[in-house]
Amino acid sequence: MSFSHCDNFPFHAAEIIRAAKPGFKPRIALILGSGLGVFADQLDNKVAISYQDLPGFPVSTVVGHAGELVLGSINGVDVVCMKGRGHFYEGKGMGIMTPAVRTFKLLGCEFLFCTNAAGSLNTGIAAGSLVALNDHINTMPSTPLVGPNDERFGPRFFSLANAYDADLRSRLHQTAESLSLKLHEGVFVSYPGPNFETAAEIRMMQMIGGDVVGMSVVPEVIAARHCGLKVLAVSAITNMAEGLSDVELSHEQTLKCAAMVTDDFVRLIGTFVAGYAQ
Ligand code: R1P
């Protein structure tokens, strides 16, 4: 089954979320990538809902993606966290994340904070680094909004200028500086997966201006910009891409390295969200 763009799933999911936590007014929606779901554990007053109980949410099939939506707060800022996402390679189409993103828009979130585990294409960005994404190059076979346009959420044609919001990024850099954490910045290249890229593909991605490569982010960023949600995105670098190191790539390796980055990741994003209260 692939998701229709003209359905009421987001309206039903938003109703279920509102009923689960009366008075909850999320300002930020976070999507937590492979091995990064631990961020949600620090939320105050948590309520978790399985994706299975939320119409249109992607039932997770990937290890390290719990498949739970966690509602809670940090320093009084209400946030909603997806512990795990759907990916194009799971077979439900490029629109796999669209209903979830639209649900966040209906809940009144001000922006979408995407995170993922990714490979580095840039020899100046080592495994274990955090990278704020400033643009993307989509090498997946399509885009999430192919099909009838749902005018309730946005127009048929729309711009991806400043898709990775410059003001939010600058604020995140200030947070990183205040914590003495190194935060890189770079262009994300999406890859369909589930296989990792070949060394020759990696050389091409370097030539066309990529810094980071992964199998997610782009579907949700495009859906978010369509419905007017701003986007901030951070990749946790879990490996150098194929051909750039001798480390053998596997999902186990991704999860192992993600666990090594989580302290910095949780500190950076937790402090950023807490500061959003002002
Ligand atoms: C590969 O190990 C998996 O980790 C990344 C890749 O996209 C792929 O799914 O997951 P996230 O992008 O969801 O973090």
mmCIF file of N, CA and C and ligand atoms in Angstrom, residues 31-36 62-65 84-87 89-90 115-118 140 188 191-194 196 213-217 220 236 238-239 249-255, ligand 1:
data_model
loop_
_atom_site.group_PDB
_atom_site.id
_atom_site.type_symbol
_atom_site.label_atom_id
_atom_site.label_comp_id
_atom_site.label_asym_id
_atom_site.label_seq_id
_atom_site.Cartn_x
_atom_site.Cartn_y
_atom_site.Cartn_z
ATOM 1 N N ILE A 31 12.272 14.276 14.563
ATOM 2 C CA ILE A 31 12.344 12.927 14.001
ATOM 3 C C ILE A 31 13.718 12.388 14.373
ATOM 4 N N LEU A 32 13.722 11.300 15.151
ATOM 5 C CA LEU A 32 14.992 10.764 15.660
ATOM 6 C C LEU A 32 15.402 9.552 14.832
ATOM 7 N N GLY A 33 16.586 9.636 14.233
ATOM 8 C CA GLY A 33 17.041 8.608 13.302
ATOM 9 C C GLY A 33 17.645 7.391 13.986
ATOM 10 N N SER A 34 18.279 6.544 13.170
ATOM 11 C CA SER A 34 18.831 5.262 13.641
ATOM 12 C C SER A 34 19.687 5.435 14.887
ATOM 13 N N GLY A 35 19.273 4.780 15.965
ATOM 14 C CA GLY A 35 20.061 4.778 17.193
ATOM 15 C C GLY A 35 19.983 6.085 17.974
ATOM 16 N N LEU A 36 19.176 7.047 17.526
ATOM 17 C CA LEU A 36 19.163 8.367 18.164
ATOM 18 C C LEU A 36 17.900 8.586 19.002
ATOM 19 N N VAL A 62 12.737 -1.207 10.913
ATOM 20 C CA VAL A 62 14.205 -1.151 10.974
ATOM 21 C C VAL A 62 14.668 -1.176 12.430
ATOM 22 N N VAL A 63 15.679 -1.998 12.724
ATOM 23 C CA VAL A 63 16.243 -2.069 14.081
ATOM 24 C C VAL A 63 16.782 -0.680 14.455
ATOM 25 N N GLY A 64 16.519 -0.275 15.710
ATOM 26 C CA GLY A 64 16.983 1.058 16.144
ATOM 27 C C GLY A 64 15.937 2.133 15.906
ATOM 28 N N HIS A 65 14.762 1.728 15.406
ATOM 29 C CA HIS A 65 13.641 2.659 15.193
ATOM 30 C C HIS A 65 12.460 2.104 15.985
ATOM 31 N N GLY A 84 12.220 7.013 15.625
ATOM 32 C CA GLY A 84 12.302 6.217 14.409
ATOM 33 C C GLY A 84 11.410 6.780 13.324
ATOM 34 N N ARG A 85 11.793 6.511 12.095
ATOM 35 C CA ARG A 85 11.066 7.017 10.922
ATOM 36 C C ARG A 85 10.803 5.902 9.938
ATOM 37 N N GLY A 86 10.037 6.240 8.906
ATOM 38 C CA GLY A 86 9.922 5.355 7.759
ATOM 39 C C GLY A 86 10.913 5.799 6.689
ATOM 40 N N HIS A 87 11.393 4.842 5.920
ATOM 41 C CA HIS A 87 12.360 5.124 4.844
ATOM 42 C C HIS A 87 11.767 4.693 3.510
ATOM 43 N N TYR A 89 13.111 2.971 1.288
ATOM 44 C CA TYR A 89 13.448 1.577 0.943
ATOM 45 C C TYR A 89 12.539 0.551 1.626
ATOM 46 N N GLU A 90 11.717 1.011 2.586
ATOM 47 C CA GLU A 90 10.810 0.064 3.246
ATOM 48 C C GLU A 90 9.618 -0.292 2.364
ATOM 49 N N THR A 115 16.595 14.455 12.347
ATOM 50 C CA THR A 115 17.934 13.962 12.670
ATOM 51 C C THR A 115 18.112 12.601 12.007
ATOM 52 N N ASN A 116 19.344 12.266 11.717
ATOM 53 C CA ASN A 116 19.600 10.957 11.111
ATOM 54 C C ASN A 116 21.033 10.514 11.362
ATOM 55 N N ALA A 117 21.258 9.230 11.113
ATOM 56 C CA ALA A 117 22.606 8.670 11.131
ATOM 57 C C ALA A 117 23.056 8.638 9.675
ATOM 58 N N ALA A 118 24.247 9.151 9.393
ATOM 59 C CA ALA A 118 24.646 9.321 8.001
ATOM 60 C C ALA A 118 26.134 9.081 7.818
ATOM 61 N N MET A 140 17.147 10.123 -4.731
ATOM 62 C CA MET A 140 16.106 9.090 -4.649
ATOM 63 C C MET A 140 15.314 9.144 -5.958
ATOM 64 N N PHE A 188 23.435 17.643 2.222
ATOM 65 C CA PHE A 188 23.034 16.239 2.367
ATOM 66 C C PHE A 188 22.680 15.661 0.997
ATOM 67 N N TYR A 191 20.055 8.988 -0.710
ATOM 68 C CA TYR A 191 20.290 7.775 -1.499
ATOM 69 C C TYR A 191 19.136 6.822 -1.177
ATOM 70 N N PRO A 192 18.605 6.102 -2.183
ATOM 71 C CA PRO A 192 17.410 5.288 -1.897
ATOM 72 C C PRO A 192 17.636 4.155 -0.896
ATOM 73 N N GLY A 193 18.856 3.530 -0.897
ATOM 74 C CA GLY A 193 19.068 2.371 -0.042
ATOM 75 C C GLY A 193 18.265 1.178 -0.541
ATOM 76 N N PRO A 194 18.166 0.071 0.219
ATOM 77 C CA PRO A 194 18.789 -0.140 1.519
ATOM 78 C C PRO A 194 20.274 -0.504 1.446
ATOM 79 N N PHE A 196 24.149 0.206 0.926
ATOM 80 C CA PHE A 196 24.981 1.402 1.020
ATOM 81 C C PHE A 196 25.498 1.719 -0.388
ATOM 82 N N VAL A 213 25.875 11.747 3.324
ATOM 83 C CA VAL A 213 24.955 10.914 2.541
ATOM 84 C C VAL A 213 24.143 10.019 3.466
ATOM 85 N N GLY A 214 22.869 9.807 3.116
ATOM 86 C CA GLY A 214 22.021 8.941 3.933
ATOM 87 C C GLY A 214 20.756 8.553 3.193
ATOM 88 N N MET A 215 19.943 7.714 3.840
ATOM 89 C CA MET A 215 18.764 7.128 3.178
ATOM 90 C C MET A 215 17.454 7.708 3.723
ATOM 91 N N SER A 216 17.484 8.954 4.184
ATOM 92 C CA SER A 216 16.260 9.528 4.761
ATOM 93 C C SER A 216 16.241 11.035 4.564
ATOM 94 N N VAL A 217 15.580 11.730 5.432
ATOM 95 C CA VAL A 217 15.517 13.205 5.539
ATOM 96 C C VAL A 217 14.759 13.890 4.399
ATOM 97 N N GLU A 220 10.838 13.791 4.188
ATOM 98 C CA GLU A 220 10.119 14.573 5.215
ATOM 99 C C GLU A 220 10.369 16.074 5.075
ATOM 100 N N ALA A 236 24.107 12.812 12.425
ATOM 101 C CA ALA A 236 25.165 12.254 13.262
ATOM 102 C C ALA A 236 25.988 11.358 12.335
ATOM 103 N N THR A 238 28.084 8.505 11.344
ATOM 104 C CA THR A 238 28.409 7.207 11.944
ATOM 105 C C THR A 238 29.516 6.477 11.169
ATOM 106 N N ASN A 239 29.879 7.004 10.009
ATOM 107 C CA ASN A 239 30.940 6.344 9.225
ATOM 108 C C ASN A 239 31.396 7.277 8.115
ATOM 109 N N LEU A 249 30.853 -1.320 6.161
ATOM 110 C CA LEU A 249 29.570 -0.690 6.468
ATOM 111 C C LEU A 249 28.491 -1.731 6.742
ATOM 112 N N SER A 250 27.715 -1.484 7.775
ATOM 113 C CA SER A 250 26.583 -2.358 8.124
ATOM 114 C C SER A 250 25.667 -1.540 9.030
ATOM 115 N N HIS A 251 24.445 -2.002 9.207
ATOM 116 C CA HIS A 251 23.532 -1.276 10.109
ATOM 117 C C HIS A 251 24.015 -1.406 11.559
ATOM 118 N N GLU A 252 24.642 -2.549 11.881
ATOM 119 C CA GLU A 252 25.175 -2.746 13.242
ATOM 120 C C GLU A 252 26.233 -1.676 13.520
ATOM 121 N N GLN A 253 27.066 -1.437 12.504
ATOM 122 C CA GLN A 253 28.110 -0.420 12.661
ATOM 123 C C GLN A 253 27.473 0.962 12.845
ATOM 124 N N THR A 254 26.397 1.240 12.080
ATOM 125 C CA THR A 254 25.689 2.517 12.222
ATOM 126 C C THR A 254 25.215 2.695 13.660
ATOM 127 N N LEU A 255 24.562 1.650 14.194
ATOM 128 C CA LEU A 255 23.991 1.768 15.540
ATOM 129 C C LEU A 255 25.086 1.899 16.594
HETATM 130 C C1 R1P B 1 21.595 2.466 7.718
HETATM 131 O O1 R1P B 1 22.354 1.968 8.777
HETATM 132 C C2 R1P B 1 20.305 3.096 8.189
HETATM 133 O O2 R1P B 1 20.614 4.186 9.114
HETATM 134 C C3 R1P B 1 20.144 5.406 8.597
HETATM 135 C C4 R1P B 1 20.027 5.151 7.097
HETATM 136 O O3 R1P B 1 19.140 6.056 6.467
HETATM 137 C C5 R1P B 1 19.546 3.733 7.048
HETATM 138 O O4 R1P B 1 18.165 3.644 7.276
HETATM 139 O O5 R1P B 1 18.871 5.624 9.202
HETATM 140 P P1 R1P B 1 18.242 7.060 9.482
HETATM 141 O O6 R1P B 1 18.462 7.871 8.270
HETATM 142 O O7 R1P B 1 16.801 6.819 9.751
HETATM 143 O O8 R1P B 1 18.953 7.636 10.687
#
